[in-house]
mmCIF file of N, CA and C in Angstrom:
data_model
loop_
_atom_site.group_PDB
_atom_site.id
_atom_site.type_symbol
_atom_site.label_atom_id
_atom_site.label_comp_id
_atom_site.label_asym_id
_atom_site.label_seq_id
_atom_site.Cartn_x
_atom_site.Cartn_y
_atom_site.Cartn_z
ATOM 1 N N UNK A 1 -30.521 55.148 -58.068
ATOM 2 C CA UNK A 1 -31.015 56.379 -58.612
ATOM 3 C C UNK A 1 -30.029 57.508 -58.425
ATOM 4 N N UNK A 2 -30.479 58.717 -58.930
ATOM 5 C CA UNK A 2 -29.304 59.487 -58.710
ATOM 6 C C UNK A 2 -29.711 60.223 -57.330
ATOM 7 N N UNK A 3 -28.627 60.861 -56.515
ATOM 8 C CA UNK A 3 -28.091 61.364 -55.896
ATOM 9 C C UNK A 3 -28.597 63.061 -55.756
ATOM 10 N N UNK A 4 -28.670 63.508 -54.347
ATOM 11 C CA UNK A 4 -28.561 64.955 -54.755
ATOM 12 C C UNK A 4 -26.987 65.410 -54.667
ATOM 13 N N UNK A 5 -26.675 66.931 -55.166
ATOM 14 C CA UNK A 5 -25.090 67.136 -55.140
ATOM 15 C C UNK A 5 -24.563 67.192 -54.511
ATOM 16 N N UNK A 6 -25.236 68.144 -53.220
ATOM 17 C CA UNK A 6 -24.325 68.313 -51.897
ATOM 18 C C UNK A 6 -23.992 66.548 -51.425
ATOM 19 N N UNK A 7 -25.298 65.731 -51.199
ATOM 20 C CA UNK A 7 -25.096 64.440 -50.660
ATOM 21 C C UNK A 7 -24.126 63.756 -51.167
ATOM 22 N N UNK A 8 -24.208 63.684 -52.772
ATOM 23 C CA UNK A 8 -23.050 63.186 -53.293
ATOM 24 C C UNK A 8 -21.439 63.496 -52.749
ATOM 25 N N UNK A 9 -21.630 65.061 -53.005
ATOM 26 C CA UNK A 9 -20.079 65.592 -52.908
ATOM 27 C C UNK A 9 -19.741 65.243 -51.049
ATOM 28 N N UNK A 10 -20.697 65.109 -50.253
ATOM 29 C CA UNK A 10 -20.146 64.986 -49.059
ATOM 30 C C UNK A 10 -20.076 63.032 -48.370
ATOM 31 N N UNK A 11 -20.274 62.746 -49.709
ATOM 32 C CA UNK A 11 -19.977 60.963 -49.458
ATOM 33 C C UNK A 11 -21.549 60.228 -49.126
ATOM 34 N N UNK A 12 -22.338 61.180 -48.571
ATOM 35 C CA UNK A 12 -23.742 60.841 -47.676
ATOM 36 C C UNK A 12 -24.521 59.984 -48.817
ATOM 37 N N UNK A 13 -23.906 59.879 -49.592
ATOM 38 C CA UNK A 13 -25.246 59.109 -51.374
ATOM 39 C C UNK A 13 -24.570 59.140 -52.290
ATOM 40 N N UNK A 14 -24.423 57.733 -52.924
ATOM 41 C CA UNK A 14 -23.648 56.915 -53.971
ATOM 42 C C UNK A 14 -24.290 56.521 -54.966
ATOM 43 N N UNK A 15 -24.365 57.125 -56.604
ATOM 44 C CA UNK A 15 -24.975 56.387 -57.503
ATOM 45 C C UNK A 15 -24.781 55.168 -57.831
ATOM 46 N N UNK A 16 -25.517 54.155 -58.136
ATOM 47 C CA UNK A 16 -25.089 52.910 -58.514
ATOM 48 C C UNK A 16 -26.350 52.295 -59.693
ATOM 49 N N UNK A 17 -25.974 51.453 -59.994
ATOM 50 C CA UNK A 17 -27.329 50.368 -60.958
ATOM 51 C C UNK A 17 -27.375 48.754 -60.836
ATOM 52 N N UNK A 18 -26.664 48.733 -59.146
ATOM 53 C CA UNK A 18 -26.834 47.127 -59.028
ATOM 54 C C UNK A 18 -27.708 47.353 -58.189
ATOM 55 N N UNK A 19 -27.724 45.965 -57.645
ATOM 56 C CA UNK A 19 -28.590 45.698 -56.623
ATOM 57 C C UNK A 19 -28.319 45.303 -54.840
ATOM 58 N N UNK A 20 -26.914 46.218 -55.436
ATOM 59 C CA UNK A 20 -26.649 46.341 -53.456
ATOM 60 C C UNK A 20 -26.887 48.097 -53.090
ATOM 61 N N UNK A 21 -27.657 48.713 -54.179
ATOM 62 C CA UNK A 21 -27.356 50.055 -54.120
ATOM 63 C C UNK A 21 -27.817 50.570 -52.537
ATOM 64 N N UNK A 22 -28.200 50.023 -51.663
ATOM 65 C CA UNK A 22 -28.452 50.066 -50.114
ATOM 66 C C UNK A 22 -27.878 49.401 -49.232
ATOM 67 N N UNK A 23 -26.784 48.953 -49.762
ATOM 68 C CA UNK A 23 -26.203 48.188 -48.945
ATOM 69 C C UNK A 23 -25.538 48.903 -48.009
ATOM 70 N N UNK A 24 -25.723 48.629 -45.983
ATOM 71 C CA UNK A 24 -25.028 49.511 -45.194
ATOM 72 C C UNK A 24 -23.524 49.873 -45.464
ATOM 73 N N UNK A 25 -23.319 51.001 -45.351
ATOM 74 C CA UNK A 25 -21.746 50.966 -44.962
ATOM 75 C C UNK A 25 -21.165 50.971 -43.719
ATOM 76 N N UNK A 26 -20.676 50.213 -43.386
ATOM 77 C CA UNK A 26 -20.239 50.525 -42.193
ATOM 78 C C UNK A 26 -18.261 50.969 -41.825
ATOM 79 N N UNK A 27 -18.776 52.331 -40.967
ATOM 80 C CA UNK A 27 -17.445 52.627 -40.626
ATOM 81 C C UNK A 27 -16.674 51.892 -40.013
ATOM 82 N N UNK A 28 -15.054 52.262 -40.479
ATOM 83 C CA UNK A 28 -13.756 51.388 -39.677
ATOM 84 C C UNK A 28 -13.466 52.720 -38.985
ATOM 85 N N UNK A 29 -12.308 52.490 -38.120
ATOM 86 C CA UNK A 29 -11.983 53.004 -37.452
ATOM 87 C C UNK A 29 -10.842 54.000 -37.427
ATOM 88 N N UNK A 30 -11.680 55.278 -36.945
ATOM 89 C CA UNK A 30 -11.032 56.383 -37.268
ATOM 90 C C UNK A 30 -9.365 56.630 -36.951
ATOM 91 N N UNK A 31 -8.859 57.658 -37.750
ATOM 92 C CA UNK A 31 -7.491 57.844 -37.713
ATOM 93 C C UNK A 31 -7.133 59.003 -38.291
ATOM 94 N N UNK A 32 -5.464 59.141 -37.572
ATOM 95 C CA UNK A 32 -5.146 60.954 -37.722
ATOM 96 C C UNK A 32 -4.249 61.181 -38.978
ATOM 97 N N UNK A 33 -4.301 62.170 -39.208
ATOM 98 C CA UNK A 33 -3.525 62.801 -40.518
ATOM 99 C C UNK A 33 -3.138 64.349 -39.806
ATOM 100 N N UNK A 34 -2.310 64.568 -40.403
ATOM 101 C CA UNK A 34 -1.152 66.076 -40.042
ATOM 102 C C UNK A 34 -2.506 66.556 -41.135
ATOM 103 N N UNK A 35 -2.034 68.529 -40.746
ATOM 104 C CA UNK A 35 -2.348 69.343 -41.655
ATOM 105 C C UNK A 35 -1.595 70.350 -41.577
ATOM 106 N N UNK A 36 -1.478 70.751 -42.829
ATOM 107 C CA UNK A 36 -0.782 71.542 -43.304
ATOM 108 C C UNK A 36 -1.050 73.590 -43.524
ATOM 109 N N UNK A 37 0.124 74.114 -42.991
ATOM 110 C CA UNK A 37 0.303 75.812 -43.438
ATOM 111 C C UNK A 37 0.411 76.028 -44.303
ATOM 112 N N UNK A 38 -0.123 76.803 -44.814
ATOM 113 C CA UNK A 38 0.534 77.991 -46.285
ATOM 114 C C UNK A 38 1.161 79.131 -45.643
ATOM 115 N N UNK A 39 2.224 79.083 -45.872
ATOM 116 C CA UNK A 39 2.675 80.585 -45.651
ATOM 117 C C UNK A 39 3.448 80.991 -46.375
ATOM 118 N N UNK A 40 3.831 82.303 -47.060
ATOM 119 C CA UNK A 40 5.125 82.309 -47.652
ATOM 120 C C UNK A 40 5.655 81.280 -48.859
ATOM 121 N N UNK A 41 4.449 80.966 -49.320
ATOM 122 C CA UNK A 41 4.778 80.202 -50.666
ATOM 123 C C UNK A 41 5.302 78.485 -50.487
ATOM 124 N N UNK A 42 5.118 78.330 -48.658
ATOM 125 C CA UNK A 42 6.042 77.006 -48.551
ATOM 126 C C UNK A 42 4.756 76.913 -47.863
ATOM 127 N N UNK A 43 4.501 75.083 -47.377
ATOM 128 C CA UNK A 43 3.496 74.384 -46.766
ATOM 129 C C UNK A 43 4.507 73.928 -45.441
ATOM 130 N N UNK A 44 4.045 74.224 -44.702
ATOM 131 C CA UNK A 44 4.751 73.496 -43.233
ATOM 132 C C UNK A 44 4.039 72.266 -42.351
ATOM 133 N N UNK A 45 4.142 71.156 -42.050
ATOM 134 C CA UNK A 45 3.226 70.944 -40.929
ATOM 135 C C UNK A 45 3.072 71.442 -39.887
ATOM 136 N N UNK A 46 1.404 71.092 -39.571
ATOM 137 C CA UNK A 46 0.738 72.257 -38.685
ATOM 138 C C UNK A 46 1.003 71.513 -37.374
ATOM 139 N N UNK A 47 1.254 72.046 -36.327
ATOM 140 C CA UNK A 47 0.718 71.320 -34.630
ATOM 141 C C UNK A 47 -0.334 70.410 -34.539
ATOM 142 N N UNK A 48 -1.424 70.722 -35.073
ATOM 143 C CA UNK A 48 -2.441 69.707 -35.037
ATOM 144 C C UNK A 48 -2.511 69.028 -36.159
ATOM 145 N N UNK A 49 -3.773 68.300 -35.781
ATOM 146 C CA UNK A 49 -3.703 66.889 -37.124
ATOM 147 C C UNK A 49 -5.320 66.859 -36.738
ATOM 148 N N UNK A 50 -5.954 66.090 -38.239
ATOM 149 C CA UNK A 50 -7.156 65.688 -38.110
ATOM 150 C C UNK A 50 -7.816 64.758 -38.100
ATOM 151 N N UNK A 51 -8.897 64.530 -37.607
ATOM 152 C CA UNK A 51 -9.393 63.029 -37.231
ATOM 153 C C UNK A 51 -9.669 62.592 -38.637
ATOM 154 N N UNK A 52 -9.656 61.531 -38.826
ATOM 155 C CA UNK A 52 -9.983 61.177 -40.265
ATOM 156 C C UNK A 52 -11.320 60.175 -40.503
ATOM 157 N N UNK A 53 -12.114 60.014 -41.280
ATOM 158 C CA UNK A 53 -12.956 58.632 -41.118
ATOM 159 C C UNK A 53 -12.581 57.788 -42.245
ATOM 160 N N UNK A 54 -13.018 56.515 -42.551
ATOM 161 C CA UNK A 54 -12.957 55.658 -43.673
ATOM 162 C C UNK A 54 -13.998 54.710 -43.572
ATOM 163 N N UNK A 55 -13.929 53.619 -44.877
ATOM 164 C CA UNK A 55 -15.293 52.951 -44.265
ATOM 165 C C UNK A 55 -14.139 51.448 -44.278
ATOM 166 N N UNK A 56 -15.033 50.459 -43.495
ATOM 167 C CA UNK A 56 -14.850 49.263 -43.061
ATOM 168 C C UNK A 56 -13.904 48.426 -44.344
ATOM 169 N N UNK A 57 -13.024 47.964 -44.934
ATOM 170 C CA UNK A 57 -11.869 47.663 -45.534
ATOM 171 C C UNK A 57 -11.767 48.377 -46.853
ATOM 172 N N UNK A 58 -11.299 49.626 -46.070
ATOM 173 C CA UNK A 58 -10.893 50.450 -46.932
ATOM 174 C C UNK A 58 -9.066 51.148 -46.281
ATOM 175 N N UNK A 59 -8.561 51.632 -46.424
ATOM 176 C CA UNK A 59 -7.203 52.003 -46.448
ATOM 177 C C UNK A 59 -7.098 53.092 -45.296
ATOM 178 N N UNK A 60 -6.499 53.063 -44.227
ATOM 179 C CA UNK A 60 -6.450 54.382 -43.499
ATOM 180 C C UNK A 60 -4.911 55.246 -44.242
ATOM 181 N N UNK A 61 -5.794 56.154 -45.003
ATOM 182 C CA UNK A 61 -4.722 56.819 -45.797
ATOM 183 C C UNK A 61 -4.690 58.363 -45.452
ATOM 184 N N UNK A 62 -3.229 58.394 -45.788
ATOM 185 C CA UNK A 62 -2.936 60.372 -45.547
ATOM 186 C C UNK A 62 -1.897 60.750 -46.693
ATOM 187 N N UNK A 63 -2.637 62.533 -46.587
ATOM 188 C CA UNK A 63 -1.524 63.162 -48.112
ATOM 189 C C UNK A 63 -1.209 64.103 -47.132
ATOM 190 N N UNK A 64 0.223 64.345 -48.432
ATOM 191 C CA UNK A 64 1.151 65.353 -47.943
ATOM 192 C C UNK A 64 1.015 66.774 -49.108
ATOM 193 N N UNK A 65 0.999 67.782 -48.849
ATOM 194 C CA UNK A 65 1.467 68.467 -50.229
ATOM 195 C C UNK A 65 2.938 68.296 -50.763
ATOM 196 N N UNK A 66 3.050 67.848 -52.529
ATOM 197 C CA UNK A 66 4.035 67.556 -52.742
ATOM 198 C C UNK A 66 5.262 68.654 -53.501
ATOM 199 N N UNK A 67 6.033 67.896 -53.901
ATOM 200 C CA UNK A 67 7.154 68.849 -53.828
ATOM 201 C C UNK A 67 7.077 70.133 -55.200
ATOM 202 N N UNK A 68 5.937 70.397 -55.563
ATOM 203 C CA UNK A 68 5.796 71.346 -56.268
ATOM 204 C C UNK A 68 4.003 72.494 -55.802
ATOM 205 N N UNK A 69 3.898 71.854 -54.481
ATOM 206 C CA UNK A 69 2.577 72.550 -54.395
ATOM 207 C C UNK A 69 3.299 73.533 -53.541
ATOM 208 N N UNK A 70 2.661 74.681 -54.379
ATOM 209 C CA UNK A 70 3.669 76.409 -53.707
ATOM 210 C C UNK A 70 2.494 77.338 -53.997
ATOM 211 N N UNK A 71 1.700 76.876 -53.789
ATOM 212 C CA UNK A 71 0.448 77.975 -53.717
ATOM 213 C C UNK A 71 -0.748 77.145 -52.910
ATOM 214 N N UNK A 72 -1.413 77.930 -52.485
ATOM 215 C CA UNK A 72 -2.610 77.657 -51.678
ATOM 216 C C UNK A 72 -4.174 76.594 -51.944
ATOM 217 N N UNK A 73 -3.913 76.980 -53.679
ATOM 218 C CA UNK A 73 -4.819 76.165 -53.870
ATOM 219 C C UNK A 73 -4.360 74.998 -54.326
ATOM 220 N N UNK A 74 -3.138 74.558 -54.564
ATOM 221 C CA UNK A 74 -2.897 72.823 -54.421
ATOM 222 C C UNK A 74 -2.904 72.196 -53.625
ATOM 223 N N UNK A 75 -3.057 72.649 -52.402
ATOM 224 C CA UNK A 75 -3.252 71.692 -51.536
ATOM 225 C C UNK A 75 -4.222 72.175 -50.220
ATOM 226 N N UNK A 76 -5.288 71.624 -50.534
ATOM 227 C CA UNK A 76 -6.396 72.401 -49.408
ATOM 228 C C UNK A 76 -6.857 70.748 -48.895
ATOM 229 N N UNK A 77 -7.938 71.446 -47.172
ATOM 230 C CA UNK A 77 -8.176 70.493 -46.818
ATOM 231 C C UNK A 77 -7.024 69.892 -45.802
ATOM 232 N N UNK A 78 -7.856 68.794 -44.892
ATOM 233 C CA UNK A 78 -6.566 68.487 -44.101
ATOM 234 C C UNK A 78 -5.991 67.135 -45.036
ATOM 235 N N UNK A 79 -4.502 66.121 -44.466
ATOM 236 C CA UNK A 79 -4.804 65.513 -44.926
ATOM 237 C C UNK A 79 -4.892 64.278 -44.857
ATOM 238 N N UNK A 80 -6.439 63.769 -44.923
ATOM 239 C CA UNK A 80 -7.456 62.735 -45.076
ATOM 240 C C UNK A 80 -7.418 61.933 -46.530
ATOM 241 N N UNK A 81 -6.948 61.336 -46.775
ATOM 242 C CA UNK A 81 -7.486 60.323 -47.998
ATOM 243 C C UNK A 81 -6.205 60.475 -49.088
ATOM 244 N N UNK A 82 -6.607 59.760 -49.814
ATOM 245 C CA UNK A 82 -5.216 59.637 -51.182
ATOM 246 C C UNK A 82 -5.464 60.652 -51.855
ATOM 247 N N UNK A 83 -4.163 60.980 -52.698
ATOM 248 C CA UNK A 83 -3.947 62.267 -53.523
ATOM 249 C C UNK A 83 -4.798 61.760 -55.084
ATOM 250 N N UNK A 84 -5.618 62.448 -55.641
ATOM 251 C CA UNK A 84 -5.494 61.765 -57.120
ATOM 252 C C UNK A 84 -4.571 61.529 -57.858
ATOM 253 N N UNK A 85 -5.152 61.034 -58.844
ATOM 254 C CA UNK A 85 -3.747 60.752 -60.313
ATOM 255 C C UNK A 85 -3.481 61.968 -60.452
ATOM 256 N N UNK A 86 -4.275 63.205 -60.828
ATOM 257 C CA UNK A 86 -3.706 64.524 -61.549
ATOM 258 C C UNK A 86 -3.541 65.025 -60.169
ATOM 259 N N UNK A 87 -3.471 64.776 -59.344
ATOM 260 C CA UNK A 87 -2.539 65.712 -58.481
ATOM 261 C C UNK A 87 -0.983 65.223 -58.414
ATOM 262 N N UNK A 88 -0.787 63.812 -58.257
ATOM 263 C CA UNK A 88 0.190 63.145 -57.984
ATOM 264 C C UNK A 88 1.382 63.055 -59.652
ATOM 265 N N UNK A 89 0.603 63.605 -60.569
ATOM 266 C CA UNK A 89 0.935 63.598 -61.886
ATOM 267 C C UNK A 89 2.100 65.292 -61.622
ATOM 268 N N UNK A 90 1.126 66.076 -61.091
ATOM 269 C CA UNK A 90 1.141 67.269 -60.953
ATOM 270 C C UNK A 90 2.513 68.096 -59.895
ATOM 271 N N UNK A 91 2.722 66.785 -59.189
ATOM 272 C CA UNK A 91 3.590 66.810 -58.073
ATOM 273 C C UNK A 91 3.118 68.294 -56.665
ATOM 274 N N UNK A 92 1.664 67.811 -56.996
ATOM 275 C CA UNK A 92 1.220 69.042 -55.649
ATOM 276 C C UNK A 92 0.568 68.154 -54.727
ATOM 277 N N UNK A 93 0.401 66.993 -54.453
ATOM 278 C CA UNK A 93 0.213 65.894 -53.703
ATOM 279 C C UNK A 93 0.859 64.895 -53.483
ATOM 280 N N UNK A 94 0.914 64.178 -52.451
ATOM 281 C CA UNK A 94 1.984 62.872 -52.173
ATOM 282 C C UNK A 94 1.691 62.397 -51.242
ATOM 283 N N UNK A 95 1.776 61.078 -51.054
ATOM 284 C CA UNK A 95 0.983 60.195 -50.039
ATOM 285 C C UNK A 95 2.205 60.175 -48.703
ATOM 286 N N UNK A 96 1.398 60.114 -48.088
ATOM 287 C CA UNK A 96 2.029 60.431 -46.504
ATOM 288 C C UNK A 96 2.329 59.195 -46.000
ATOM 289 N N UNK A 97 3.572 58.697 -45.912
ATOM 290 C CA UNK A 97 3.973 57.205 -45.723
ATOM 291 C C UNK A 97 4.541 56.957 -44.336
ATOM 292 N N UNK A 98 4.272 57.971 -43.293
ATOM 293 C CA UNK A 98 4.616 57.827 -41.864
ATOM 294 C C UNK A 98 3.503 57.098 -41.462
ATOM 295 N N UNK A 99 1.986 57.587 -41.553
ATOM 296 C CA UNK A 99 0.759 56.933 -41.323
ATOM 297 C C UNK A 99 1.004 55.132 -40.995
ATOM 298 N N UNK A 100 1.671 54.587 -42.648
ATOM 299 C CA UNK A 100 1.571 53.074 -42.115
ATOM 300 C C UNK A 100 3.104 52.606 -41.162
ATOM 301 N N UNK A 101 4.285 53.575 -41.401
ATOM 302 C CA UNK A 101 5.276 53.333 -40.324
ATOM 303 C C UNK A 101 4.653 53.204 -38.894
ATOM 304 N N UNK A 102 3.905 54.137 -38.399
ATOM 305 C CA UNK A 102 3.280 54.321 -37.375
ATOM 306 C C UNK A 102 2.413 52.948 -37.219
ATOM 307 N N UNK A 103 1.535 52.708 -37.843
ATOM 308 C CA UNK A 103 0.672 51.326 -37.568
ATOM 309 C C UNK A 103 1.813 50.332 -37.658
ATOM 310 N N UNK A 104 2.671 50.233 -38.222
ATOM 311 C CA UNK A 104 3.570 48.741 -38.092
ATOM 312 C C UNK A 104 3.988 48.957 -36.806
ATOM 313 N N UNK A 105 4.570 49.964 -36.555
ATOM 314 C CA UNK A 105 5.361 50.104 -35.258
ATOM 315 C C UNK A 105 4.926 49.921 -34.101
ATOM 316 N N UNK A 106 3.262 50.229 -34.487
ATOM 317 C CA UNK A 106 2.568 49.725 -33.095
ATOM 318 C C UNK A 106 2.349 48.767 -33.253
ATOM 319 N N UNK A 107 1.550 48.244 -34.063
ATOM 320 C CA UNK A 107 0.895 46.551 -34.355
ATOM 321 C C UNK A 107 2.636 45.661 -33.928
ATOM 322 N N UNK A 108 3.391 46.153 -33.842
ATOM 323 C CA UNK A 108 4.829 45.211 -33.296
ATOM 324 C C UNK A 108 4.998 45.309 -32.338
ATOM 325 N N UNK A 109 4.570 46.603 -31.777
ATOM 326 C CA UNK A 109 4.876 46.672 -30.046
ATOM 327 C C UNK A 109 3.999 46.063 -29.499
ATOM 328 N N UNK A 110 2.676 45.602 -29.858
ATOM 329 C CA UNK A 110 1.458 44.950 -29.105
ATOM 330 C C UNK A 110 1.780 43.507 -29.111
ATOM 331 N N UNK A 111 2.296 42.893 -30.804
ATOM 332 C CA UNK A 111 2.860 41.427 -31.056
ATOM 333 C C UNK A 111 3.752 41.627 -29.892
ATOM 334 N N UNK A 112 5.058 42.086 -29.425
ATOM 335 C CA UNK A 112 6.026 41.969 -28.570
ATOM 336 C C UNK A 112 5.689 41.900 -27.092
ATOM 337 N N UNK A 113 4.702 42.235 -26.957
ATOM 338 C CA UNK A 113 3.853 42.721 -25.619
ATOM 339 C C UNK A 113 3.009 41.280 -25.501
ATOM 340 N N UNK A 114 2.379 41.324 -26.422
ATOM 341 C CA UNK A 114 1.725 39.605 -26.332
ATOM 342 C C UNK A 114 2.453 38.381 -25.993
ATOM 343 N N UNK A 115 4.229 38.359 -27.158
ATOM 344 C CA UNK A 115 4.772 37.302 -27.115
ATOM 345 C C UNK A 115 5.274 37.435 -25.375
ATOM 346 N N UNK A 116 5.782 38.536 -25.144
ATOM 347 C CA UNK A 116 6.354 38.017 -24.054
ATOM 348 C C UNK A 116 5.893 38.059 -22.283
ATOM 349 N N UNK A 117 4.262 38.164 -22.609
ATOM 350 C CA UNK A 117 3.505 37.471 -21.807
ATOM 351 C C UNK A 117 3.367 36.349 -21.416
ATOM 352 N N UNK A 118 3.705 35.847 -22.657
ATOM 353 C CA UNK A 118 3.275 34.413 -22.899
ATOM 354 C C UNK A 118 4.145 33.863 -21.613
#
C-alpha cells in the first residue's frame, strides 16, 4: 500500500505490490563517511565523519562532492550513500573510493594476522 511522505522520504516505509511487502529488513553494519565544509565557494573535508547505516547486503558506500560542486546546495548532507546519476552526470558528486581501500586494507591485515598464527 502506499506509504506516508515523511516515512517514505526517511526510508521507515517502502511501496511495493508483491508479496514480500513486510518482509524484515535487517540492518548490516554500520560505517563512517567524511563530511564535508562549504566555505568560500570550495568544499573541504571536515574533522569529523558520520556514522552511516545500510541494510544487510547492501554496499557500505560514501560520496564526495565532485569536481564542479562550488556552491552549497550541491552537495548537502554528510557523506552516506551513492551519488545519483544526475548528480554524477552533473559532476557535483563522486563516489568516495578510500571507504573500500580502507576495508581491503583491513580485511588483509586480519587475513595476515590469522595466517601467521597459524
Amino acid at each position: 500500500g502506499a506509504c506516508d511522505a515523511a516515512k517514505k522520504a526517511s526510508g521507515c516505509c517502502a511501496e511495493c505490490n508483491s508479496t514480500d511487502c513486510n518482509a524484515v529488513m535487517v540492518p548490516a553494519a554500520n560505517f563512517m563517511c567524511d563530511n564535508y565544509d562549504f566555505a568560500d565557494e570550495t568544499f573541504t573535508k571536515a574533522a569529523t565523519q558520520t556514522t552511516c547505516q545500510r541494510l544487510d547486503g547492501t554496499a557500505a558506500v560514501c560520496k564526495m562532492p565532485g569536481s564542479k560542486a562550488n556552491a552549497a546546495v550541491h552537495f548537502t548532507g554528510a557523506g552516506c550513500g551513492p551519488c545519483t546519476e544526475a548528480e554524477k552526470k552533473a559532476m557535483t558528486c563522486a563516489d568516495d573510493s578510500s571507504l573500500a581501500f580502507d576495508i581491503f586494507t583491513s580485511t588483509l591485515a586480519i587475513i595476515t594476522l590469522f595466517y601467521n598464527t597459524l
